Amino acid sequence: MGKKSRVKTQKSGTGATAAVSPKEMMNLISELLQKCSSTAPSPGKEWEEYIQIRALVEKIRKKQKGMSVSFEGTREEFFSELMAWATECGASCDCFEISNFADEGYGLKAIRDIKAEELFLWVPRKMLMTVESAKNSVLGPLYSQDRILQAMGNVTLAIHLLCERANPSSPWLPYIKTLPADYDTPLYFEEDEVRHLLATQAIQDVLSQYKNTARQYAYFYKVIHTHPNASKLPLKDAFTFDDYRWAVSSVMTRQNQIPTADGSRVTLALIPLWDMCNHTNGLVSLKDVLCLFG
């Protein structure tokens, strides 16, 4: 990511492999969807299924190389833009700065003493990316027709995030450009790294998460390229597996449950600045949480 705010989509001639025909790609996507939607494997066959799914995903990733949306430069270069945007939106940013905490990564560092019970961060609701903002965005027409989006708020946020990242006029770009370019979630593990987990209790969750993500990706690839209500989404030229893996991981590591504007229920949200609050265990009152969002 970097200093220039324009969105860049890399295609053939800028690091991509030879152009792949839409029919060839759709055939691969259909094969992946079928494989991920088949009957669960018998006990002891889960690893074999994972290898088959992963082989298909890697074939797709190879053909999509260089086609993802990206920003030029480095992530840190956009922190000042994030802070300026937050201040312009009315967030309170006067008692902290974004700092690099070495092994713990980037977070908010207090620049003065903060008293107990003092409100140190106010994030206006208009800065949040939520299921509600997704329904009111270019994604709205598809959301109204798609049962997966309606049932899975985290998936809705992931597609919402990708749509806004691909939109040069998105109000959330100052936030999106500061998100990590990749993650250390299991979706990014190499095959050998996953193999080391075979004798652990974590392996079933890792294999299931990979399969579910691959199935979701294949499903939405077909939807984006065939559903009439998806015709205006800015993803047809750039919806790679790496894009979806990044969006899912962004949501997975940052989503929060907050009250809806009318307080009638909870919704999922990505909350700029709040998601950079690293902390040790301590007391957080309900009053503090409810006061965060205007």
PDB file of C-alpha atoms in Angstrom:
ATOM      1  CA  MET A   1       0.000   0.000   0.000  1.00  0.00           C
ATOM      2  CA  GLY A   2       1.249   3.517  -0.409  1.00  0.00           C
ATOM      3  CA  LYS A   3       1.047   7.219  -0.813  1.00  0.00           C
ATOM      4  CA  LYS A   4      -0.918   7.582  -4.017  1.00  0.00           C
ATOM      5  CA  SER A   5      -4.625   7.293  -3.405  1.00  0.00           C
ATOM      6  CA  ARG A   6      -5.612   5.914  -6.769  1.00  0.00           C
ATOM      7  CA  VAL A   7      -6.589   2.260  -6.966  1.00  0.00           C
ATOM      8  CA  LYS A   8      -4.421   0.158  -9.219  1.00  0.00           C
ATOM      9  CA  THR A   9      -5.426  -3.132 -10.813  1.00  0.00           C
ATOM     10  CA  GLN A  10      -2.499  -5.098 -12.169  1.00  0.00           C
ATOM     11  CA  LYS A  11      -3.177  -7.096 -15.319  1.00  0.00           C
ATOM     12  CA  SER A  12      -1.216  -8.867 -18.017  1.00  0.00           C
ATOM     13  CA  GLY A  13       1.928  -6.977 -18.917  1.00  0.00           C
ATOM     14  CA  THR A  14       2.448  -5.725 -15.349  1.00  0.00           C
ATOM     15  CA  GLY A  15       3.438  -8.934 -13.655  1.00  0.00           C
ATOM     16  CA  ALA A  16       0.429 -11.060 -14.518  1.00  0.00           C
ATOM     17  CA  THR A  17       0.562 -14.397 -16.237  1.00  0.00           C
ATOM     18  CA  ALA A  18      -0.820 -14.856 -19.733  1.00  0.00           C
ATOM     19  CA  ALA A  19      -4.447 -13.801 -20.075  1.00  0.00           C
ATOM     20  CA  VAL A  20      -6.948 -16.471 -19.070  1.00  0.00           C
ATOM     21  CA  SER A  21     -10.196 -16.784 -20.988  1.00  0.00           C
ATOM     22  CA  PRO A  22     -13.376 -16.141 -18.965  1.00  0.00           C
ATOM     23  CA  LYS A  23     -14.633 -19.598 -19.906  1.00  0.00           C
ATOM     24  CA  GLU A  24     -11.473 -21.293 -18.654  1.00  0.00           C
ATOM     25  CA  MET A  25     -11.626 -19.427 -15.360  1.00  0.00           C
ATOM     26  CA  MET A  26     -15.330 -20.131 -14.907  1.00  0.00           C
ATOM     27  CA  ASN A  27     -14.701 -23.835 -15.485  1.00  0.00           C
ATOM     28  CA  LEU A  28     -12.072 -23.837 -12.731  1.00  0.00           C
ATOM     29  CA  ILE A  29     -14.358 -21.906 -10.416  1.00  0.00           C
ATOM     30  CA  SER A  30     -17.213 -24.355 -11.062  1.00  0.00           C
ATOM     31  CA  GLU A  31     -14.917 -27.281 -10.331  1.00  0.00           C
ATOM     32  CA  LEU A  32     -13.807 -25.650  -7.076  1.00  0.00           C
ATOM     33  CA  LEU A  33     -17.382 -24.925  -6.022  1.00  0.00           C
ATOM     34  CA  GLN A  34     -18.437 -28.476  -6.751  1.00  0.00           C
ATOM     35  CA  LYS A  35     -15.495 -29.909  -4.814  1.00  0.00           C
ATOM     36  CA  CYS A  36     -16.146 -27.671  -1.795  1.00  0.00           C
ATOM     37  CA  SER A  37     -19.887 -28.411  -1.831  1.00  0.00           C
ATOM     38  CA  SER A  38     -19.629 -32.195  -2.033  1.00  0.00           C
ATOM     39  CA  THR A  39     -20.503 -34.536   0.829  1.00  0.00           C
ATOM     40  CA  ALA A  40     -18.173 -34.299   3.809  1.00  0.00           C
ATOM     41  CA  PRO A  41     -15.324 -36.812   3.494  1.00  0.00           C
ATOM     42  CA  SER A  42     -15.265 -39.933   5.613  1.00  0.00           C
ATOM     43  CA  PRO A  43     -13.159 -39.817   8.804  1.00  0.00           C
ATOM     44  CA  GLY A  44      -9.476 -39.825   7.990  1.00  0.00           C
ATOM     45  CA  LYS A  45     -10.024 -38.438   4.479  1.00  0.00           C
ATOM     46  CA  GLU A  46     -10.160 -34.745   5.432  1.00  0.00           C
ATOM     47  CA  TRP A  47      -6.501 -34.149   4.626  1.00  0.00           C
ATOM     48  CA  GLU A  48      -6.874 -35.720   1.178  1.00  0.00           C
ATOM     49  CA  GLU A  49      -9.840 -33.445   0.473  1.00  0.00           C
ATOM     50  CA  TYR A  50      -7.870 -30.406   1.656  1.00  0.00           C
ATOM     51  CA  ILE A  51      -5.003 -31.229  -0.717  1.00  0.00           C
ATOM     52  CA  GLN A  52      -7.433 -31.519  -3.643  1.00  0.00           C
ATOM     53  CA  ILE A  53      -9.141 -28.214  -2.818  1.00  0.00           C
ATOM     54  CA  ARG A  54      -5.823 -26.492  -2.276  1.00  0.00           C
ATOM     55  CA  ALA A  55      -4.516 -27.730  -5.641  1.00  0.00           C
ATOM     56  CA  LEU A  56      -7.516 -26.171  -7.392  1.00  0.00           C
ATOM     57  CA  VAL A  57      -7.095 -22.914  -5.461  1.00  0.00           C
ATOM     58  CA  GLU A  58      -3.403 -22.743  -6.327  1.00  0.00           C
ATOM     59  CA  LYS A  59      -4.201 -23.315 -10.002  1.00  0.00           C
ATOM     60  CA  ILE A  60      -6.671 -20.426  -9.860  1.00  0.00           C
ATOM     61  CA  ARG A  61      -4.227 -18.198  -7.947  1.00  0.00           C
ATOM     62  CA  LYS A  62      -1.534 -18.839 -10.531  1.00  0.00           C
ATOM     63  CA  LYS A  63      -3.819 -17.766 -13.363  1.00  0.00           C
ATOM     64  CA  GLN A  64      -4.867 -14.671 -11.391  1.00  0.00           C
ATOM     65  CA  LYS A  65      -1.340 -13.560 -10.546  1.00  0.00           C
ATOM     66  CA  GLY A  66      -0.961  -9.795 -10.848  1.00  0.00           C
ATOM     67  CA  MET A  67      -4.690  -9.089 -11.148  1.00  0.00           C
ATOM     68  CA  SER A  68      -5.461  -7.981  -7.589  1.00  0.00           C
ATOM     69  CA  VAL A  69      -6.266  -4.412  -6.622  1.00  0.00           C
ATOM     70  CA  SER A  70      -3.392  -2.773  -4.768  1.00  0.00           C
ATOM     71  CA  PHE A  71      -2.094   0.600  -3.603  1.00  0.00           C
ATOM     72  CA  GLU A  72       1.372   1.829  -4.450  1.00  0.00           C
ATOM     73  CA  GLY A  73       3.866   2.270  -1.634  1.00  0.00           C
ATOM     74  CA  THR A  74       3.738   1.183   1.994  1.00  0.00           C
ATOM     75  CA  ARG A  75       0.982   0.959   4.568  1.00  0.00           C
ATOM     76  CA  GLU A  76       2.551   3.372   7.056  1.00  0.00           C
ATOM     77  CA  GLU A  77       2.527   6.218   4.568  1.00  0.00           C
ATOM     78  CA  PHE A  78      -1.248   6.430   4.912  1.00  0.00           C
ATOM     79  CA  PHE A  79      -1.469   6.744   8.693  1.00  0.00           C
ATOM     80  CA  SER A  80      -1.381  10.540   8.533  1.00  0.00           C
ATOM     81  CA  GLU A  81      -4.223  10.462   5.989  1.00  0.00           C
ATOM     82  CA  LEU A  82      -6.207   8.168   8.308  1.00  0.00           C
ATOM     83  CA  MET A  83      -5.747  10.545  11.250  1.00  0.00           C
ATOM     84  CA  ALA A  84      -6.677  13.578   9.132  1.00  0.00           C
ATOM     85  CA  TRP A  85      -9.811  11.817   7.859  1.00  0.00           C
ATOM     86  CA  ALA A  86     -10.797  10.762  11.365  1.00  0.00           C
ATOM     87  CA  THR A  87     -10.374  14.306  12.675  1.00  0.00           C
ATOM     88  CA  GLU A  88     -12.394  15.687   9.758  1.00  0.00           C
ATOM     89  CA  CYS A  89     -15.173  13.188  10.534  1.00  0.00           C
ATOM     90  CA  GLY A  90     -15.274  14.342  14.152  1.00  0.00           C
ATOM     91  CA  ALA A  91     -13.355  11.530  15.867  1.00  0.00           C
ATOM     92  CA  SER A  92     -11.363  12.401  18.985  1.00  0.00           C
ATOM     93  CA  CYS A  93      -7.683  11.901  18.181  1.00  0.00           C
ATOM     94  CA  ASP A  94      -5.912  14.267  20.581  1.00  0.00           C
ATOM     95  CA  CYS A  95      -4.555  11.838  23.168  1.00  0.00           C
ATOM     96  CA  PHE A  96      -2.862   9.175  21.048  1.00  0.00           C
ATOM     97  CA  GLU A  97      -0.759   8.545  17.964  1.00  0.00           C
ATOM     98  CA  ILE A  98      -0.229   5.509  15.736  1.00  0.00           C
ATOM     99  CA  SER A  99       3.024   3.807  16.688  1.00  0.00           C
ATOM    100  CA  ASN A 100       4.972   0.668  15.807  1.00  0.00           C
ATOM    101  CA  PHE A 101       5.155  -1.722  18.778  1.00  0.00           C
ATOM    102  CA  ALA A 102       7.741  -4.016  17.149  1.00  0.00           C
ATOM    103  CA  ASP A 103       6.582  -7.645  17.549  1.00  0.00           C
ATOM    104  CA  GLU A 104       3.022  -6.544  18.372  1.00  0.00           C
ATOM    105  CA  GLY A 105       2.680  -4.448  15.216  1.00  0.00           C
ATOM    106  CA  TYR A 106       1.010  -1.062  14.864  1.00  0.00           C
ATOM    107  CA  GLY A 107      -1.300   0.297  17.520  1.00  0.00           C
ATOM    108  CA  LEU A 108      -2.414   3.424  19.333  1.00  0.00           C
ATOM    109  CA  LYS A 109       0.095   4.951  21.751  1.00  0.00           C
ATOM    110  CA  ALA A 110      -1.047   7.402  24.418  1.00  0.00           C
ATOM    111  CA  ILE A 111       0.748  10.762  24.233  1.00  0.00           C
ATOM    112  CA  ARG A 112      -0.559  11.926  27.621  1.00  0.00           C
ATOM    113  CA  ASP A 113      -1.908  10.382  30.808  1.00  0.00           C
ATOM    114  CA  ILE A 114      -5.452   9.062  30.399  1.00  0.00           C
ATOM    115  CA  LYS A 115      -7.519   8.942  33.577  1.00  0.00           C
ATOM    116  CA  ALA A 116      -9.727   6.058  34.604  1.00  0.00           C
ATOM    117  CA  GLU A 117     -13.235   6.439  33.172  1.00  0.00           C
ATOM    118  CA  GLU A 118     -11.998   9.094  30.716  1.00  0.00           C
ATOM    119  CA  LEU A 119     -13.347   8.737  27.184  1.00  0.00           C
ATOM    120  CA  PHE A 120     -10.182   8.513  25.103  1.00  0.00           C
ATOM    121  CA  LEU A 121     -11.644   7.642  21.694  1.00  0.00           C
ATOM    122  CA  TRP A 122     -14.832   8.802  20.019  1.00  0.00           C
ATOM    123  CA  VAL A 123     -15.601   7.268  16.621  1.00  0.00           C
ATOM    124  CA  PRO A 124     -18.572   8.748  14.726  1.00  0.00           C
ATOM    125  CA  ARG A 125     -20.869   6.092  13.313  1.00  0.00           C
ATOM    126  CA  LYS A 126     -20.380   7.423   9.776  1.00  0.00           C
ATOM    127  CA  MET A 127     -16.770   6.162   9.912  1.00  0.00           C
ATOM    128  CA  LEU A 128     -17.824   2.576  10.582  1.00  0.00           C
ATOM    129  CA  MET A 129     -18.165  -0.082   7.913  1.00  0.00           C
ATOM    130  CA  THR A 130     -21.182  -2.160   8.926  1.00  0.00           C
ATOM    131  CA  VAL A 131     -23.706  -4.569   7.505  1.00  0.00           C
ATOM    132  CA  GLU A 132     -26.060  -1.575   7.375  1.00  0.00           C
ATOM    133  CA  SER A 133     -23.614   0.562   5.371  1.00  0.00           C
ATOM    134  CA  ALA A 134     -23.187  -2.409   3.016  1.00  0.00           C
ATOM    135  CA  LYS A 135     -26.952  -2.547   2.447  1.00  0.00           C
ATOM    136  CA  ASN A 136     -26.914   1.173   1.632  1.00  0.00           C
ATOM    137  CA  SER A 137     -23.971   0.865  -0.778  1.00  0.00           C
ATOM    138  CA  VAL A 138     -23.517  -0.467  -4.308  1.00  0.00           C
ATOM    139  CA  LEU A 139     -23.761  -3.917  -2.697  1.00  0.00           C
ATOM    140  CA  GLY A 140     -27.355  -3.263  -1.591  1.00  0.00           C
ATOM    141  CA  PRO A 141     -29.204  -4.661  -4.640  1.00  0.00           C
ATOM    142  CA  LEU A 142     -27.295  -7.945  -4.432  1.00  0.00           C
ATOM    143  CA  TYR A 143     -27.707  -8.133  -0.648  1.00  0.00           C
ATOM    144  CA  SER A 144     -31.479  -7.888  -1.065  1.00  0.00           C
ATOM    145  CA  GLN A 145     -31.437 -11.028  -3.242  1.00  0.00           C
ATOM    146  CA  ASP A 146     -28.613 -13.154  -1.834  1.00  0.00           C
ATOM    147  CA  ARG A 147     -29.308 -15.465   1.090  1.00  0.00           C
ATOM    148  CA  ILE A 148     -25.642 -15.951   1.939  1.00  0.00           C
ATOM    149  CA  LEU A 149     -25.075 -12.233   2.401  1.00  0.00           C
ATOM    150  CA  GLN A 150     -28.266 -11.924   4.429  1.00  0.00           C
ATOM    151  CA  ALA A 151     -27.316 -14.817   6.708  1.00  0.00           C
ATOM    152  CA  MET A 152     -23.591 -14.112   7.166  1.00  0.00           C
ATOM    153  CA  GLY A 153     -22.683 -10.611   8.295  1.00  0.00           C
ATOM    154  CA  ASN A 154     -18.969 -11.350   8.215  1.00  0.00           C
ATOM    155  CA  VAL A 155     -19.159 -12.329   4.544  1.00  0.00           C
ATOM    156  CA  THR A 156     -21.180  -9.198   3.788  1.00  0.00           C
ATOM    157  CA  LEU A 157     -18.472  -7.083   5.426  1.00  0.00           C
ATOM    158  CA  ALA A 158     -15.759  -8.843   3.401  1.00  0.00           C
ATOM    159  CA  ILE A 159     -17.488  -8.185   0.056  1.00  0.00           C
ATOM    160  CA  HIS A 160     -18.345  -4.633   1.200  1.00  0.00           C
ATOM    161  CA  LEU A 161     -14.673  -4.055   2.009  1.00  0.00           C
ATOM    162  CA  LEU A 162     -13.586  -5.267  -1.437  1.00  0.00           C
ATOM    163  CA  CYS A 163     -16.152  -3.102  -3.224  1.00  0.00           C
ATOM    164  CA  GLU A 164     -14.996  -0.008  -1.351  1.00  0.00           C
ATOM    165  CA  ARG A 165     -11.314  -0.828  -1.904  1.00  0.00           C
ATOM    166  CA  ALA A 166     -11.959  -0.966  -5.649  1.00  0.00           C
ATOM    167  CA  ASN A 167     -13.829   2.355  -5.635  1.00  0.00           C
ATOM    168  CA  PRO A 168     -11.483   5.377  -6.008  1.00  0.00           C
ATOM    169  CA  SER A 169     -14.223   7.607  -4.545  1.00  0.00           C
ATOM    170  CA  SER A 170     -14.941   5.491  -1.457  1.00  0.00           C
ATOM    171  CA  PRO A 171     -15.135   7.536   1.756  1.00  0.00           C
ATOM    172  CA  TRP A 172     -13.414   4.646   3.567  1.00  0.00           C
ATOM    173  CA  LEU A 173     -10.234   4.628   1.476  1.00  0.00           C
ATOM    174  CA  PRO A 174      -8.154   6.445   4.153  1.00  0.00           C
ATOM    175  CA  TYR A 175      -8.972   3.521   6.457  1.00  0.00           C
ATOM    176  CA  ILE A 176      -8.711   0.712   3.906  1.00  0.00           C
ATOM    177  CA  LYS A 177      -5.264   1.849   2.755  1.00  0.00           C
ATOM    178  CA  THR A 178      -3.914   1.407   6.301  1.00  0.00           C
ATOM    179  CA  LEU A 179      -5.027  -2.218   6.627  1.00  0.00           C
ATOM    180  CA  PRO A 180      -2.262  -4.859   6.449  1.00  0.00           C
ATOM    181  CA  ALA A 181      -1.472  -6.171   2.978  1.00  0.00           C
ATOM    182  CA  ASP A 182      -1.578  -9.750   4.296  1.00  0.00           C
ATOM    183  CA  TYR A 183      -2.182 -11.676   7.502  1.00  0.00           C
ATOM    184  CA  ASP A 184      -0.991 -14.644   9.524  1.00  0.00           C
ATOM    185  CA  THR A 185      -4.422 -16.315   9.643  1.00  0.00           C
ATOM    186  CA  PRO A 186      -4.577 -20.021   8.663  1.00  0.00           C
ATOM    187  CA  LEU A 187      -5.799 -18.955   5.203  1.00  0.00           C
ATOM    188  CA  TYR A 188      -2.223 -17.802   4.534  1.00  0.00           C
ATOM    189  CA  PHE A 189      -0.508 -20.963   5.828  1.00  0.00           C
ATOM    190  CA  GLU A 190       1.635 -22.922   3.408  1.00  0.00           C
ATOM    191  CA  GLU A 191       0.796 -26.593   2.958  1.00  0.00           C
ATOM    192  CA  ASP A 192       3.763 -27.699   5.080  1.00  0.00           C
ATOM    193  CA  GLU A 193       2.654 -25.393   7.891  1.00  0.00           C
ATOM    194  CA  VAL A 194      -0.820 -26.916   7.870  1.00  0.00           C
ATOM    195  CA  ARG A 195       0.713 -30.404   7.801  1.00  0.00           C
ATOM    196  CA  HIS A 196       2.452 -29.660  11.108  1.00  0.00           C
ATOM    197  CA  LEU A 197      -0.997 -29.228  12.677  1.00  0.00           C
ATOM    198  CA  LEU A 198      -2.239 -32.691  11.713  1.00  0.00           C
ATOM    199  CA  ALA A 199      -1.703 -34.103  15.203  1.00  0.00           C
ATOM    200  CA  THR A 200      -3.294 -31.132  16.971  1.00  0.00           C
ATOM    201  CA  GLN A 201      -6.850 -30.252  17.917  1.00  0.00           C
ATOM    202  CA  ALA A 202      -6.650 -27.166  15.682  1.00  0.00           C
ATOM    203  CA  ILE A 203      -6.459 -29.085  12.413  1.00  0.00           C
ATOM    204  CA  GLN A 204     -10.212 -29.579  11.914  1.00  0.00           C
ATOM    205  CA  ASP A 205     -10.893 -25.859  12.313  1.00  0.00           C
ATOM    206  CA  VAL A 206      -8.074 -24.954   9.922  1.00  0.00           C
ATOM    207  CA  LEU A 207      -9.226 -27.381   7.227  1.00  0.00           C
ATOM    208  CA  SER A 208     -12.857 -26.321   7.639  1.00  0.00           C
ATOM    209  CA  GLN A 209     -12.006 -22.624   7.445  1.00  0.00           C
ATOM    210  CA  TYR A 210     -10.021 -23.127   4.239  1.00  0.00           C
ATOM    211  CA  LYS A 211     -12.778 -25.200   2.621  1.00  0.00           C
ATOM    212  CA  ASN A 212     -15.508 -22.754   3.612  1.00  0.00           C
ATOM    213  CA  THR A 213     -13.522 -19.769   2.337  1.00  0.00           C
ATOM    214  CA  ALA A 214     -12.785 -21.496  -0.971  1.00  0.00           C
ATOM    215  CA  ARG A 215     -16.489 -22.392  -1.352  1.00  0.00           C
ATOM    216  CA  GLN A 216     -17.563 -18.811  -0.578  1.00  0.00           C
ATOM    217  CA  TYR A 217     -15.041 -17.437  -3.047  1.00  0.00           C
ATOM    218  CA  ALA A 218     -16.169 -19.742  -5.853  1.00  0.00           C
ATOM    219  CA  TYR A 219     -19.819 -19.000  -5.108  1.00  0.00           C
ATOM    220  CA  PHE A 220     -19.375 -15.212  -5.158  1.00  0.00           C
ATOM    221  CA  TYR A 221     -17.132 -15.322  -8.224  1.00  0.00           C
ATOM    222  CA  LYS A 222     -20.021 -16.891 -10.131  1.00  0.00           C
ATOM    223  CA  VAL A 223     -22.538 -14.490  -8.597  1.00  0.00           C
ATOM    224  CA  ILE A 224     -20.451 -11.414  -9.444  1.00  0.00           C
ATOM    225  CA  HIS A 225     -20.098 -12.521 -13.063  1.00  0.00           C
ATOM    226  CA  THR A 226     -23.663 -13.729 -13.658  1.00  0.00           C
ATOM    227  CA  HIS A 227     -26.195 -12.147 -11.288  1.00  0.00           C
ATOM    228  CA  PRO A 228     -27.990  -9.075 -12.731  1.00  0.00           C
ATOM    229  CA  ASN A 229     -27.947  -7.364  -9.317  1.00  0.00           C
ATOM    230  CA  ALA A 230     -24.158  -7.621  -9.259  1.00  0.00           C
ATOM    231  CA  SER A 231     -23.661  -5.788 -12.557  1.00  0.00           C
ATOM    232  CA  LYS A 232     -22.591  -2.528 -10.906  1.00  0.00           C
ATOM    233  CA  LEU A 233     -20.136  -4.037  -8.450  1.00  0.00           C
ATOM    234  CA  PRO A 234     -16.552  -2.887  -9.190  1.00  0.00           C
ATOM    235  CA  LEU A 235     -15.215  -6.447  -8.868  1.00  0.00           C
ATOM    236  CA  LYS A 236     -15.617  -8.147 -12.237  1.00  0.00           C
ATOM    237  CA  ASP A 237     -12.102  -7.208 -13.363  1.00  0.00           C
ATOM    238  CA  ALA A 238     -10.513  -7.821  -9.988  1.00  0.00           C
ATOM    239  CA  PHE A 239     -11.982 -10.488  -7.710  1.00  0.00           C
ATOM    240  CA  THR A 240      -9.180 -12.925  -7.068  1.00  0.00           C
ATOM    241  CA  PHE A 241      -8.886 -15.593  -4.414  1.00  0.00           C
ATOM    242  CA  ASP A 242      -6.124 -13.527  -2.826  1.00  0.00           C
ATOM    243  CA  ASP A 243      -8.512 -10.552  -2.691  1.00  0.00           C
ATOM    244  CA  TYR A 244     -11.176 -12.577  -0.923  1.00  0.00           C
ATOM    245  CA  ARG A 245      -8.676 -14.205   1.432  1.00  0.00           C
ATOM    246  CA  TRP A 246      -7.421 -10.740   2.379  1.00  0.00           C
ATOM    247  CA  ALA A 247     -10.938  -9.367   2.951  1.00  0.00           C
ATOM    248  CA  VAL A 248     -12.028 -12.380   5.023  1.00  0.00           C
ATOM    249  CA  SER A 249      -8.875 -12.126   7.138  1.00  0.00           C
ATOM    250  CA  SER A 250      -9.359  -8.372   7.602  1.00  0.00           C
ATOM    251  CA  VAL A 251     -12.876  -8.969   8.907  1.00  0.00           C
ATOM    252  CA  MET A 252     -11.886 -12.022  10.937  1.00  0.00           C
ATOM    253  CA  THR A 253      -9.211 -10.092  12.840  1.00  0.00           C
ATOM    254  CA  ARG A 254     -11.097  -6.785  13.203  1.00  0.00           C
ATOM    255  CA  GLN A 255     -14.868  -7.248  13.350  1.00  0.00           C
ATOM    256  CA  ASN A 256     -16.777  -6.041  16.397  1.00  0.00           C
ATOM    257  CA  GLN A 257     -20.374  -6.400  17.495  1.00  0.00           C
ATOM    258  CA  ILE A 258     -22.034  -3.045  18.174  1.00  0.00           C
ATOM    259  CA  PRO A 259     -25.609  -1.821  18.649  1.00  0.00           C
ATOM    260  CA  THR A 260     -27.447  -0.703  15.525  1.00  0.00           C
ATOM    261  CA  ALA A 261     -28.280   3.003  15.255  1.00  0.00           C
ATOM    262  CA  ASP A 262     -31.734   2.451  16.782  1.00  0.00           C
ATOM    263  CA  GLY A 263     -30.368   0.146  19.477  1.00  0.00           C
ATOM    264  CA  SER A 264     -32.797  -2.631  18.585  1.00  0.00           C
ATOM    265  CA  ARG A 265     -30.158  -5.285  17.868  1.00  0.00           C
ATOM    266  CA  VAL A 266     -26.441  -5.804  17.330  1.00  0.00           C
ATOM    267  CA  THR A 267     -24.582  -5.674  14.043  1.00  0.00           C
ATOM    268  CA  LEU A 268     -21.051  -6.381  12.839  1.00  0.00           C
ATOM    269  CA  ALA A 269     -18.704  -3.497  12.135  1.00  0.00           C
ATOM    270  CA  LEU A 270     -15.172  -2.570  11.139  1.00  0.00           C
ATOM    271  CA  ILE A 271     -14.184   0.362  13.344  1.00  0.00           C
ATOM    272  CA  PRO A 272     -11.285   2.573  12.192  1.00  0.00           C
ATOM    273  CA  LEU A 273      -8.755   3.402  14.961  1.00  0.00           C
ATOM    274  CA  TRP A 274     -10.603   1.285  17.540  1.00  0.00           C
ATOM    275  CA  ASP A 275      -9.264  -1.827  15.788  1.00  0.00           C
ATOM    276  CA  MET A 276      -5.717  -0.588  16.475  1.00  0.00           C
ATOM    277  CA  CYS A 277      -6.186  -0.445  20.258  1.00  0.00           C
ATOM    278  CA  ASN A 278      -3.744  -2.993  21.658  1.00  0.00           C
ATOM    279  CA  HIS A 279      -4.236  -3.501  25.389  1.00  0.00           C
ATOM    280  CA  THR A 280      -3.691  -5.745  28.364  1.00  0.00           C
ATOM    281  CA  ASN A 281      -6.593  -7.324  30.202  1.00  0.00           C
ATOM    282  CA  GLY A 282      -8.623  -4.814  32.187  1.00  0.00           C
ATOM    283  CA  LEU A 283     -12.088  -3.533  32.922  1.00  0.00           C
ATOM    284  CA  VAL A 284     -14.089  -2.090  30.024  1.00  0.00           C
ATOM    285  CA  SER A 285     -17.513  -0.859  31.107  1.00  0.00           C
ATOM    286  CA  LEU A 286     -20.660  -1.035  28.991  1.00  0.00           C
ATOM    287  CA  LYS A 287     -20.857   2.748  29.345  1.00  0.00           C
ATOM    288  CA  ASP A 288     -17.436   3.103  27.695  1.00  0.00           C
ATOM    289  CA  VAL A 289     -18.432   0.900  24.771  1.00  0.00           C
ATOM    290  CA  LEU A 290     -21.769   2.609  24.158  1.00  0.00           C
ATOM    291  CA  CYS A 291     -20.128   6.039  24.247  1.00  0.00           C
ATOM    292  CA  LEU A 292     -17.685   5.114  21.513  1.00  0.00           C
ATOM    293  CA  PHE A 293     -20.051   5.449  18.604  1.00  0.00           C
ATOM    294  CA  GLY A 294     -21.937   8.587  17.715  1.00  0.00           C
TER     295      GLY A 294
END
